[in-house]
Structures are given as structure tokens and as C-alpha cells.
XYZ file of C-alpha atoms in Angstrom:
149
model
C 87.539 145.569 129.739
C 84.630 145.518 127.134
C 86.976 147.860 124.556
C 89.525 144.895 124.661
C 86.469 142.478 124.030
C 84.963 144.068 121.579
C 88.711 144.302 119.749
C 89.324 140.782 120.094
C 85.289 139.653 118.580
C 86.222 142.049 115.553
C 90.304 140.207 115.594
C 88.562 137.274 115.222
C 86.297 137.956 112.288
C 90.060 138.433 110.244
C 90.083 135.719 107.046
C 92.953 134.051 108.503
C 91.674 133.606 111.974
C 88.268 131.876 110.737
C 90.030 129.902 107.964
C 93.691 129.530 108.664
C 95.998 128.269 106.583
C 96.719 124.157 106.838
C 100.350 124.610 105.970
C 101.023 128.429 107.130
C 99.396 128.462 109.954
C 100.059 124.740 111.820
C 102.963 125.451 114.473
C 104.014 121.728 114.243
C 104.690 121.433 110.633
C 108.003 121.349 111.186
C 108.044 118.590 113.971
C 107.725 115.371 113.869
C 105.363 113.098 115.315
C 106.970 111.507 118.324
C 105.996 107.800 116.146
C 107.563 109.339 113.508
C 110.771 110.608 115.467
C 110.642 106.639 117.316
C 110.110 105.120 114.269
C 113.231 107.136 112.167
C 115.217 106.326 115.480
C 114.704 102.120 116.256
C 113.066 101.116 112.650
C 114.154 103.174 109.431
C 117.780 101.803 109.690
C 116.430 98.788 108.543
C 112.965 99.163 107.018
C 113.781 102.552 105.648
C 112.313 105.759 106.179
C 109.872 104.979 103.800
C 108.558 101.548 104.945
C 109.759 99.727 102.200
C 112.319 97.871 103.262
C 115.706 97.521 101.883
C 114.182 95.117 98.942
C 116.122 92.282 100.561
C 117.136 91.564 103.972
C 114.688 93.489 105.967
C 111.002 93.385 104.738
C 108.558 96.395 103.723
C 106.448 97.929 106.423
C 104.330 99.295 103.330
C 101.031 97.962 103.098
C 101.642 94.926 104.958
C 99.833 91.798 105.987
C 102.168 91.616 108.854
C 101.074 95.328 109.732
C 97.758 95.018 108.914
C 96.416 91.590 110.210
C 96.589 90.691 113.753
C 97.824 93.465 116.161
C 98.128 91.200 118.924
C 100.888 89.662 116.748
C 102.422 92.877 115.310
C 103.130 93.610 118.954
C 105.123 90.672 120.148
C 107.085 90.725 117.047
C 108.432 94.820 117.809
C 108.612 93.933 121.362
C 109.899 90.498 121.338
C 111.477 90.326 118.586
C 111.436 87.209 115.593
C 113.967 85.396 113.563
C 113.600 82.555 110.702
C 111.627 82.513 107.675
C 108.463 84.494 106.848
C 106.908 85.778 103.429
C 106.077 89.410 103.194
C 103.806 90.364 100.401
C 104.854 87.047 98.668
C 108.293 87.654 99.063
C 110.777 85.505 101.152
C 112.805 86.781 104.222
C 114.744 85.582 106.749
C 116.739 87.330 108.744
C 116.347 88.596 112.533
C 114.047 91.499 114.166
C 115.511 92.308 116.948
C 113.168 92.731 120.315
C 112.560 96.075 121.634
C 111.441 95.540 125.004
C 113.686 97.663 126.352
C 110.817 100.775 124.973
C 108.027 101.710 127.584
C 104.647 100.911 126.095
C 104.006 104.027 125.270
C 106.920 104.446 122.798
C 106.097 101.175 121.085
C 101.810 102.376 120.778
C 103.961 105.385 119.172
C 105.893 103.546 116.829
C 103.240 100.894 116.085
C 100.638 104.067 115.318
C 102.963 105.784 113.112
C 103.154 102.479 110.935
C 99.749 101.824 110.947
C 98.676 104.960 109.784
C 101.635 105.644 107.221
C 102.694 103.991 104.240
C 99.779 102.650 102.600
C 98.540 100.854 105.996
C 94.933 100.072 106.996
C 94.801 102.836 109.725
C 93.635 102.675 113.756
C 95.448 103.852 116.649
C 97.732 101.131 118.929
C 97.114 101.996 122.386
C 99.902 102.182 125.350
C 97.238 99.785 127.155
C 97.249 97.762 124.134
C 101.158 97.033 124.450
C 100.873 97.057 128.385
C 98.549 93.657 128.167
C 100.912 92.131 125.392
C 103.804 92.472 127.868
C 102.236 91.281 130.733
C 100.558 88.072 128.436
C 104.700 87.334 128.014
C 105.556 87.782 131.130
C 102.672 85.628 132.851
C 103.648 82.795 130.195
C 107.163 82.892 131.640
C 106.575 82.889 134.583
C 104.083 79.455 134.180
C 106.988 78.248 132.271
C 109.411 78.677 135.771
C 106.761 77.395 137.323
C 106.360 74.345 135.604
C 110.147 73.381 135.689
């Protein structure tokens, strides 16, 4: 009753109750951010753990126009894929990104937030709505395509 009440007011009046600890005290420091664990599993292989690329064949996700610039675009290119030239922080590349619409939405927003808000990126949240309208802009333009043949 009011005994426990008036032990828990007094509880939480302790130093590190009002002012915990950032590192002590946060119960997910040791897990990973589920962009972070999506992002390790479908993109470090290639652009490395640390966004940077490999230096040659696959290009840095580290402060990146192509991250950076137009998020309609960075979409389509994680979920759809891209192959042939491009220059990435005035450096040539061509090789192949392989399309990942195989994730749900959600696990590309994931992804796409991670980079965006890592490695020396602008910031800003990617939304599961946000990918949800870039797959069903693709999927309207195929089917006008069928339509048209």
C-alpha cells in the first residue's frame, strides 16, 4: 500500500535512477539495431561494415551523393537493383547491385535508415510507407508496360 509507495518515491530519488548511466545502464547496448543487423546481413559483404566500400568494385556508402540526394532513387536502386557505370564521390564504378525485392518494406526502411543515419550521412528516417509507394510506382509501370504490348 502507501509503505510500498512511499519506498518506491524515496527508490527513485537514488543518483542512478534520476541520472542513469548512457553506457551502464542502456539494456540494448549490446544489440544491434535491426538496420544494423539487415544491413551487416544483405550489404556489408560488399560495401563493408563500415560503408566504405571495398575501394574498388563496390562503392562507399560513406557520405554519399547516392545516399544522400534523391531517396526516391536510393530506393529503386536497393530494391531493384542497378548495373553499368556510375561515379561515386568522383570515383568510377561499374559493376552490379543486385535487387533486393525479395525484403518486405519494412526491412529495406531498416536498412535504408541505418545508412542514412551512419557513416557520415545527412540523417532522416526512410519510412516502410516510403518503400511501399516505390514498389507499387514499379509495379504499376509494369504493368502499363503489359498493357501496352
Amino acid at each position: 500500500g502507501a509503505g510500498q509507495l512511499a519506498k518506491m518515491e524515496e527508490h527513485k530519488k537514488l543518483p542512478h535512477i534520476k541520472t542513469p548511466d548512457p553506457i551502464q545502464d542502456n539494456l540494448d547496448r549490446y544489440r544491434l539495431s535491426a538496420g544494423e543487423r539487415h544491413y551487416n546481413l544483405y550489404c556489408g559483404a560488399c560495401h563493408q561494415r563500415d560503408g566504405k566500400g571495398d575501394g574498388n568494385r563496390f562503392p562507399p556508402l560513406e557520405a554519399s551523393e547516392w545516399v544522400n540526394d534523391s531517396l526516391e532513387q536510393l530506393i529503386d536502386i536497393v530494391m531493384f537493383g542497378m548495373e553499368g557505370p556510375i561515379t561515386v564521390k568522383g570515383l568510377p564504378y561499374n559493376g552490379l547491385m543486385p535487387a533486393n525485392s525479395h525484403l518486405e518494406d519494412e526491412v529495406i526502411a531498416q536498412i535504408l535508415t541505418y545508412v542514412k543515419q551512419h557513416f557520415g550521412n545527412n540523417g532522416g528516417t526512410v519510412r516502410e510507407s516510403d518503400v511501399r509507394r516505390a514498389r507499387q510506382r514499379h509495379l504499376r509501370a509494369q504493368r502499363e508496360q503489359q498493357e501496352d504490348i
